[in-house]
DNA sequence: ATTTGCCTTCACATCGATGTGAAGGTTTGA
DNA sequence: TCAAACCTTCACATCGATGTGAAGGCAAAT
């Protein structure tokens, strides 16, 4: 599919899809006339990129972890140096930090909402 | 405490602390000479702000949810309009999205690392 | 008292992600 | 064949978060 269709399917502006390619996150084929050609998997990949960007990761970090995300163990040649492994571990830890921070604060919001809602109830769910 | 000390305790540049104040995230007292004066709770608040910023929230969103985070139910006057409640719920949902995306991808990284590590073992932890 | 270090405000620069528009070639369909 | 919709690259603008430096006031220690 061409860039316009991928854009419509993902809701991501074509401009951004070109940018992600420039950042080495996408690698579409090229038609004879120079048009970008994406395979069906690109839709998922774009959504993944968007989710990670929205979660505060930079394109640089995404680029480094992306090659390791879509293989549940399929491709793991000896190409994983100790340094890269350490980097991945570090990044995983940073992500865990984020998850904990976000969960904590989301729970606080929900707890607050629950408290207020309980309060506003005209008839509390009386236990007795 | 003054801004320099808060900066050292949190690792956040004084410049940024002033910026957060400009963004209405911090509201330090002022000494007679104009110096900002922070109370002990500011350390926690700054760490909270940093965590949320690092997780992709903007100062604008943080400003809106911050008043509801530190009260486990303490202060909930009638000042919570339905619109604000809806906004909080939406934001909580968006945060949940982020958490799921991050968890999923972190787990993929860890699974990959586990697979490779298992592979690279010179002597597998033979079961028999 | 003077130095040293911290504080103030103001302003301009950077950086990553994104928006927008120009100028021109391609595909599709009336 | 011509128009509409799509594609290309290039470039400049914006926006939020952050860095940095200037010019000057304040405070604690030698």
mmCIF file with all atom_site columns, C-alpha atoms in Angstrom, chain A residues 64-81 84-85 88, chain B residues 105-119:
data_model
loop_
_atom_site.group_PDB
_atom_site.id
_atom_site.type_symbol
_atom_site.label_atom_id
_atom_site.label_alt_id
_atom_site.label_comp_id
_atom_site.label_asym_id
_atom_site.label_entity_id
_atom_site.label_seq_id
_atom_site.pdbx_PDB_ins_code
_atom_site.Cartn_x
_atom_site.Cartn_y
_atom_site.Cartn_z
_atom_site.occupancy
_atom_site.B_iso_or_equiv
_atom_site.pdbx_formal_charge
_atom_site.auth_seq_id
_atom_site.auth_comp_id
_atom_site.auth_asym_id
_atom_site.auth_atom_id
_atom_site.pdbx_PDB_model_num
ATOM 1  C CA . UNK A 1 64  ? 17.259 0.755   19.188 1.00 0.00 ? 64  UNK A CA 1
ATOM 2  C CA . UNK A 1 65  ? 14.632 -1.464  20.750 1.00 0.00 ? 65  UNK A CA 1
ATOM 3  C CA . UNK A 1 66  ? 12.388 -1.919  17.736 1.00 0.00 ? 66  UNK A CA 1
ATOM 4  C CA . UNK A 1 67  ? 14.435 -4.708  16.162 1.00 0.00 ? 67  UNK A CA 1
ATOM 5  C CA . UNK A 1 68  ? 13.909 -6.799  19.284 1.00 0.00 ? 68  UNK A CA 1
ATOM 6  C CA . UNK A 1 69  ? 10.215 -6.275  19.804 1.00 0.00 ? 69  UNK A CA 1
ATOM 7  C CA . UNK A 1 70  ? 8.483  -8.275  17.138 1.00 0.00 ? 70  UNK A CA 1
ATOM 8  C CA . UNK A 1 71  ? 10.359 -11.521 17.570 1.00 0.00 ? 71  UNK A CA 1
ATOM 9  C CA . UNK A 1 72  ? 9.140  -13.591 20.475 1.00 0.00 ? 72  UNK A CA 1
ATOM 10 C CA . UNK A 1 73  ? 12.412 -15.448 20.313 1.00 0.00 ? 73  UNK A CA 1
ATOM 11 C CA . UNK A 1 74  ? 12.449 -16.149 16.621 1.00 0.00 ? 74  UNK A CA 1
ATOM 12 C CA . UNK A 1 75  ? 15.602 -14.403 15.505 1.00 0.00 ? 75  UNK A CA 1
ATOM 13 C CA . UNK A 1 76  ? 18.354 -14.265 18.067 1.00 0.00 ? 76  UNK A CA 1
ATOM 14 C CA . UNK A 1 77  ? 21.651 -14.699 16.357 1.00 0.00 ? 77  UNK A CA 1
ATOM 15 C CA . UNK A 1 78  ? 24.919 -14.164 18.133 1.00 0.00 ? 78  UNK A CA 1
ATOM 16 C CA . UNK A 1 79  ? 24.572 -10.533 17.074 1.00 0.00 ? 79  UNK A CA 1
ATOM 17 C CA . UNK A 1 80  ? 23.548 -9.568  20.585 1.00 0.00 ? 80  UNK A CA 1
ATOM 18 C CA . UNK A 1 81  ? 26.657 -8.170  22.174 1.00 0.00 ? 81  UNK A CA 1
ATOM 19 C CA . UNK A 1 84  ? 23.432 -4.233  23.582 1.00 0.00 ? 84  UNK A CA 1
ATOM 20 C CA . UNK A 1 85  ? 21.957 -6.648  26.101 1.00 0.00 ? 85  UNK A CA 1
ATOM 21 C CA . UNK A 1 88  ? 18.125 -3.315  26.519 1.00 0.00 ? 88  UNK A CA 1
ATOM 22 C CA . UNK B 2 105 ? 6.910  -3.707  24.872 1.00 0.00 ? 105 UNK B CA 1
ATOM 23 C CA . UNK B 2 106 ? 8.994  -4.049  27.983 1.00 0.00 ? 106 UNK B CA 1
ATOM 24 C CA . UNK B 2 107 ? 7.887  -7.636  28.323 1.00 0.00 ? 107 UNK B CA 1
ATOM 25 C CA . UNK B 2 108 ? 8.847  -8.236  24.717 1.00 0.00 ? 108 UNK B CA 1
ATOM 26 C CA . UNK B 2 109 ? 12.306 -6.895  25.431 1.00 0.00 ? 109 UNK B CA 1
ATOM 27 C CA . UNK B 2 110 ? 12.670 -9.026  28.538 1.00 0.00 ? 110 UNK B CA 1
ATOM 28 C CA . UNK B 2 111 ? 11.400 -12.102 26.719 1.00 0.00 ? 111 UNK B CA 1
ATOM 29 C CA . UNK B 2 112 ? 13.956 -11.510 24.023 1.00 0.00 ? 112 UNK B CA 1
ATOM 30 C CA . UNK B 2 113 ? 16.745 -11.106 26.532 1.00 0.00 ? 113 UNK B CA 1
ATOM 31 C CA . UNK B 2 114 ? 15.643 -14.253 28.338 1.00 0.00 ? 114 UNK B CA 1
ATOM 32 C CA . UNK B 2 115 ? 15.596 -16.221 25.093 1.00 0.00 ? 115 UNK B CA 1
ATOM 33 C CA . UNK B 2 116 ? 19.040 -15.106 24.057 1.00 0.00 ? 116 UNK B CA 1
ATOM 34 C CA . UNK B 2 117 ? 20.471 -15.636 27.492 1.00 0.00 ? 117 UNK B CA 1
ATOM 35 C CA . UNK B 2 118 ? 19.072 -19.145 27.640 1.00 0.00 ? 118 UNK B CA 1
ATOM 36 C CA . UNK B 2 119 ? 20.660 -19.763 24.276 1.00 0.00 ? 119 UNK B CA 1
#
